Amino acid sequence: RPHASPRAYHHASRRHMPLNKRAREEPEEESIEKRLVNLIVRIGDRSIADLNSHLRGLAAALTAELPTSRTLIYDTILDCVRGLQPKAPIYGALCGLLAANPQGEPDGVVAADIVAQLGRELQEALDVHATFSIRAFCRFAIELANARVASVDSALALLETLLAVTAEPGVLPARAEWFACVVLDSLALGGEVFTRDAPERSAALLGAVRAYAATRGADALSAPALLLPYGGATRPGEVTEHFDALFALVEALSSDSYHWRSSLLLAPSRSFASELAALEPLPLPTVSVPAHTRGCTYPCLRRLRLCSEPAADGDGDAAMGDGGGGGGGGGGLGLVDRTLMEEYAWLLVSQFEESHKDAAKLLHGLAENLAIDACEPLVETLLSMLLLLPAPRHRQTYYACLLLDISRLLTPAPRMLVRAVNTLYASLDRLDAELAIRLADWLSFHISHFGFNLEPFEASWAPRLSAGGAAGAADAADAADDAAGGRSPPA
């Protein structure tokens, strides 16, 4: 079910308007199944403030349906874990509540079922190299440990197995970094519980990650020039590699300033600690990582820094948005919050290519629920995905439509977009030829939805643009074409 959860979200979000009474009639069994799926998919979408009461109510409803709908409930939870990865803490806590209040089920059966099915799904994802499913199920495994459904030792053993890939003889750098990123992402989620329940083992794992970071440090800036947006002329600070961003995140979270906590790291299991304390955690099934085979890819987020650098550690984290259009606009996000928001956006956008409207709705809802200045990381993430070399992971029109949606849903987003585009335009003489063409194609598409209005850019572009909106648009495209041909934009 590689795409089941995005489809489930799409169907749950549609409002069917029956034309007549017969159209409203559904078999009672099918209607119950739809309601269960909708409840599971939608949990946590509205208000984080009421999340605990919603989780408790959903757990009670699902417990009553377990005898007749066990497979549907487990499958839907795992589908949501795969497709709605930022909500992994919510589904981990939900499974903890289901296991802690079986109501008629033998003790331990619910937890055993969930852990066993997760083990099968994770091993299958590893066998077929389903990268986003691997990451999703690893996140879920950590959240099960946070909820005392799975044991901390087995969760750490899983991360040790994944990190061992970095020591494979002749391992590809992309493969090593990708598995290291999965480990770093999991450490961000489970660091607090790991350091509390298994301090020596978690410290050893973190030390192994730091050792790997030290060995790759000398090569971190020597990525092939063909993969960098400005080629060999790329400057420090213009690009942040995926591993570097997550490593900085974990280092910050492990410091005394954070103690593994952030307002963007949801931890509903913490609120149910007294109920979950009675659970006997189960070991996660052991998994094996197959060797690299031809055709395996390792998707990452190479971040283009187009707006501004994040604030210093702790400065600006958990800043409140100004309320304009949902989510704030300017900078001010600390390193931790900004990196987390970029990760959440990347994970959601990567799963919802079938519906840019659903993706935009989720991004907008995330910005509102977390109440942070989300526009800057959203704009930079989307442009980073659009301008990825050697090719974007999805169709260019998907990212273009998402940028349109975000510009309409989040009031401050156009200002961030102007800053990012001006940064790119100022560097056209260094920008990779393929990216210059891609930038021109996207900008033409974008301004065509706003009457070909280039007014926001004219102050910065005036020396390079002729008078007139349509002529200015043509000159902008010509400038990109000149850059693609190796020529500097005309003055």
PDB file of N, CA and C in Angstrom, residues 227-230 234 237-241 301-309 338 342 376-377 379-389 420 423-424 431 435:
ATOM      1  N   LEU A 227      26.031  18.546  -8.987  1.00  0.00           N
ATOM      2  CA  LEU A 227      24.850  18.446  -8.134  1.00  0.00           C
ATOM      3  C   LEU A 227      24.610  19.703  -7.316  1.00  0.00           C
ATOM      4  N   LEU A 228      25.494  20.685  -7.431  1.00  0.00           N
ATOM      5  CA  LEU A 228      25.356  21.915  -6.667  1.00  0.00           C
ATOM      6  C   LEU A 228      24.710  23.004  -7.514  1.00  0.00           C
ATOM      7  N   PRO A 229      23.848  23.829  -6.925  1.00  0.00           N
ATOM      8  CA  PRO A 229      23.092  24.809  -7.727  1.00  0.00           C
ATOM      9  C   PRO A 229      23.970  25.817  -8.459  1.00  0.00           C
ATOM     10  N   TYR A 230      25.092  26.163  -7.854  1.00  0.00           N
ATOM     11  CA  TYR A 230      25.994  27.121  -8.489  1.00  0.00           C
ATOM     12  C   TYR A 230      27.290  26.457  -8.937  1.00  0.00           C
ATOM     13  N   THR A 234      29.630  27.470  -5.931  1.00  0.00           N
ATOM     14  CA  THR A 234      28.749  27.474  -4.764  1.00  0.00           C
ATOM     15  C   THR A 234      29.530  27.892  -3.525  1.00  0.00           C
ATOM     16  N   GLY A 237      27.343  28.237   2.998  1.00  0.00           N
ATOM     17  CA  GLY A 237      26.126  28.867   3.507  1.00  0.00           C
ATOM     18  C   GLY A 237      25.014  28.965   2.487  1.00  0.00           C
ATOM     19  N   GLU A 238      25.318  28.757   1.196  1.00  0.00           N
ATOM     20  CA  GLU A 238      24.266  28.831   0.175  1.00  0.00           C
ATOM     21  C   GLU A 238      23.490  27.528   0.076  1.00  0.00           C
ATOM     22  N   VAL A 239      24.092  26.433   0.497  1.00  0.00           N
ATOM     23  CA  VAL A 239      23.459  25.120   0.424  1.00  0.00           C
ATOM     24  C   VAL A 239      23.733  24.384   1.732  1.00  0.00           C
ATOM     25  N   THR A 240      22.722  23.695   2.251  1.00  0.00           N
ATOM     26  CA  THR A 240      22.897  22.847   3.432  1.00  0.00           C
ATOM     27  C   THR A 240      22.501  21.422   3.055  1.00  0.00           C
ATOM     28  N   GLU A 241      23.443  20.500   3.184  1.00  0.00           N
ATOM     29  CA  GLU A 241      23.151  19.108   2.880  1.00  0.00           C
ATOM     30  C   GLU A 241      22.231  18.517   3.949  1.00  0.00           C
ATOM     31  N   LEU A 301      16.991  16.048   0.953  1.00  0.00           N
ATOM     32  CA  LEU A 301      16.598  17.447   0.793  1.00  0.00           C
ATOM     33  C   LEU A 301      17.864  18.298   0.859  1.00  0.00           C
ATOM     34  N   ARG A 302      18.329  18.739  -0.294  1.00  0.00           N
ATOM     35  CA  ARG A 302      19.466  19.662  -0.337  1.00  0.00           C
ATOM     36  C   ARG A 302      18.902  21.066  -0.246  1.00  0.00           C
ATOM     37  N   ARG A 303      19.076  21.696   0.906  1.00  0.00           N
ATOM     38  CA  ARG A 303      18.414  22.959   1.196  1.00  0.00           C
ATOM     39  C   ARG A 303      19.147  24.134   0.553  1.00  0.00           C
ATOM     40  N   LEU A 304      18.426  24.911  -0.254  1.00  0.00           N
ATOM     41  CA  LEU A 304      18.959  26.164  -0.780  1.00  0.00           C
ATOM     42  C   LEU A 304      18.614  27.271   0.207  1.00  0.00           C
ATOM     43  N   ARG A 305      19.601  28.017   0.655  1.00  0.00           N
ATOM     44  CA  ARG A 305      19.353  29.112   1.588  1.00  0.00           C
ATOM     45  C   ARG A 305      19.139  30.384   0.784  1.00  0.00           C
ATOM     46  N   LEU A 306      17.864  30.724   0.580  1.00  0.00           N
ATOM     47  CA  LEU A 306      17.493  31.815  -0.323  1.00  0.00           C
ATOM     48  C   LEU A 306      16.922  33.021   0.401  1.00  0.00           C
ATOM     49  N   CYS A 307      16.514  32.851   1.651  1.00  0.00           N
ATOM     50  CA  CYS A 307      15.893  33.972   2.370  1.00  0.00           C
ATOM     51  C   CYS A 307      16.832  34.525   3.432  1.00  0.00           C
ATOM     52  N   SER A 308      17.124  33.748   4.433  1.00  0.00           N
ATOM     53  CA  SER A 308      18.044  34.196   5.469  1.00  0.00           C
ATOM     54  C   SER A 308      18.491  32.994   6.257  1.00  0.00           C
ATOM     55  N   GLU A 309      19.547  33.165   7.020  1.00  0.00           N
ATOM     56  CA  GLU A 309      20.019  32.095   7.869  1.00  0.00           C
ATOM     57  C   GLU A 309      19.112  31.969   9.087  1.00  0.00           C
ATOM     58  N   ARG A 338      13.193  25.615  12.657  1.00  0.00           N
ATOM     59  CA  ARG A 338      13.255  25.741  11.203  1.00  0.00           C
ATOM     60  C   ARG A 338      13.574  24.401  10.546  1.00  0.00           C
ATOM     61  N   GLU A 342      11.122  22.301   8.004  1.00  0.00           N
ATOM     62  CA  GLU A 342      11.585  21.907   6.669  1.00  0.00           C
ATOM     63  C   GLU A 342      11.419  20.407   6.461  1.00  0.00           C
ATOM     64  N   GLU A 376       8.833  31.122   5.519  1.00  0.00           N
ATOM     65  CA  GLU A 376      10.208  31.055   5.034  1.00  0.00           C
ATOM     66  C   GLU A 376      10.679  29.619   4.811  1.00  0.00           C
ATOM     67  N   PRO A 377      10.543  28.708   5.797  1.00  0.00           N
ATOM     68  CA  PRO A 377      10.958  27.331   5.534  1.00  0.00           C
ATOM     69  C   PRO A 377      10.138  26.647   4.458  1.00  0.00           C
ATOM     70  N   VAL A 379       8.713  28.088   1.731  1.00  0.00           N
ATOM     71  CA  VAL A 379       9.138  28.593   0.426  1.00  0.00           C
ATOM     72  C   VAL A 379      10.503  28.024   0.050  1.00  0.00           C
ATOM     73  N   GLU A 380      11.433  28.050   0.985  1.00  0.00           N
ATOM     74  CA  GLU A 380      12.767  27.527   0.688  1.00  0.00           C
ATOM     75  C   GLU A 380      12.735  26.038   0.400  1.00  0.00           C
ATOM     76  N   THR A 381      11.913  25.288   1.134  1.00  0.00           N
ATOM     77  CA  THR A 381      11.832  23.849   0.904  1.00  0.00           C
ATOM     78  C   THR A 381      11.257  23.542  -0.469  1.00  0.00           C
ATOM     79  N   LEU A 382      10.181  24.213  -0.837  1.00  0.00           N
ATOM     80  CA  LEU A 382       9.559  23.959  -2.139  1.00  0.00           C
ATOM     81  C   LEU A 382      10.486  24.343  -3.286  1.00  0.00           C
ATOM     82  N   LEU A 383      11.166  25.484  -3.167  1.00  0.00           N
ATOM     83  CA  LEU A 383      12.103  25.869  -4.221  1.00  0.00           C
ATOM     84  C   LEU A 383      13.309  24.936  -4.248  1.00  0.00           C
ATOM     85  N   SER A 384      13.728  24.448  -3.103  1.00  0.00           N
ATOM     86  CA  SER A 384      14.834  23.487  -3.065  1.00  0.00           C
ATOM     87  C   SER A 384      14.451  22.198  -3.773  1.00  0.00           C
ATOM     88  N   MET A 385      13.221  21.755  -3.598  1.00  0.00           N
ATOM     89  CA  MET A 385      12.762  20.542  -4.268  1.00  0.00           C
ATOM     90  C   MET A 385      12.606  20.764  -5.762  1.00  0.00           C
ATOM     91  N   LEU A 386      12.118  21.947  -6.141  1.00  0.00           N
ATOM     92  CA  LEU A 386      11.959  22.277  -7.558  1.00  0.00           C
ATOM     93  C   LEU A 386      13.306  22.361  -8.255  1.00  0.00           C
ATOM     94  N   LEU A 387      14.314  22.896  -7.566  1.00  0.00           N
ATOM     95  CA  LEU A 387      15.613  23.149  -8.174  1.00  0.00           C
ATOM     96  C   LEU A 387      16.651  22.104  -7.769  1.00  0.00           C
ATOM     97  N   LEU A 388      16.190  20.899  -7.489  1.00  0.00           N
ATOM     98  CA  LEU A 388      17.107  19.816  -7.141  1.00  0.00           C
ATOM     99  C   LEU A 388      17.809  19.288  -8.383  1.00  0.00           C
ATOM    100  N   LEU A 389      19.093  19.035  -8.264  1.00  0.00           N
ATOM    101  CA  LEU A 389      19.869  18.430  -9.349  1.00  0.00           C
ATOM    102  C   LEU A 389      20.179  16.980  -8.990  1.00  0.00           C
ATOM    103  N   ALA A 420      13.306  35.146  -2.115  1.00  0.00           N
ATOM    104  CA  ALA A 420      13.999  33.973  -2.645  1.00  0.00           C
ATOM    105  C   ALA A 420      14.303  34.134  -4.139  1.00  0.00           C
ATOM    106  N   THR A 423      17.086  36.563  -4.745  1.00  0.00           N
ATOM    107  CA  THR A 423      18.386  35.943  -4.458  1.00  0.00           C
ATOM    108  C   THR A 423      18.862  35.104  -5.639  1.00  0.00           C
ATOM    109  N   LEU A 424      17.960  34.335  -6.207  1.00  0.00           N
ATOM    110  CA  LEU A 424      18.320  33.510  -7.364  1.00  0.00           C
ATOM    111  C   LEU A 424      18.663  34.376  -8.577  1.00  0.00           C
ATOM    112  N   LEU A 431      24.331  30.474 -11.548  1.00  0.00           N
ATOM    113  CA  LEU A 431      23.354  29.395 -11.429  1.00  0.00           C
ATOM    114  C   LEU A 431      23.546  28.354 -12.522  1.00  0.00           C
ATOM    115  N   LEU A 435      19.122  24.695 -14.033  1.00  0.00           N
ATOM    116  CA  LEU A 435      18.290  25.360 -13.028  1.00  0.00           C
ATOM    117  C   LEU A 435      17.826  26.726 -13.506  1.00  0.00           C
TER     118      LEU A 435
END
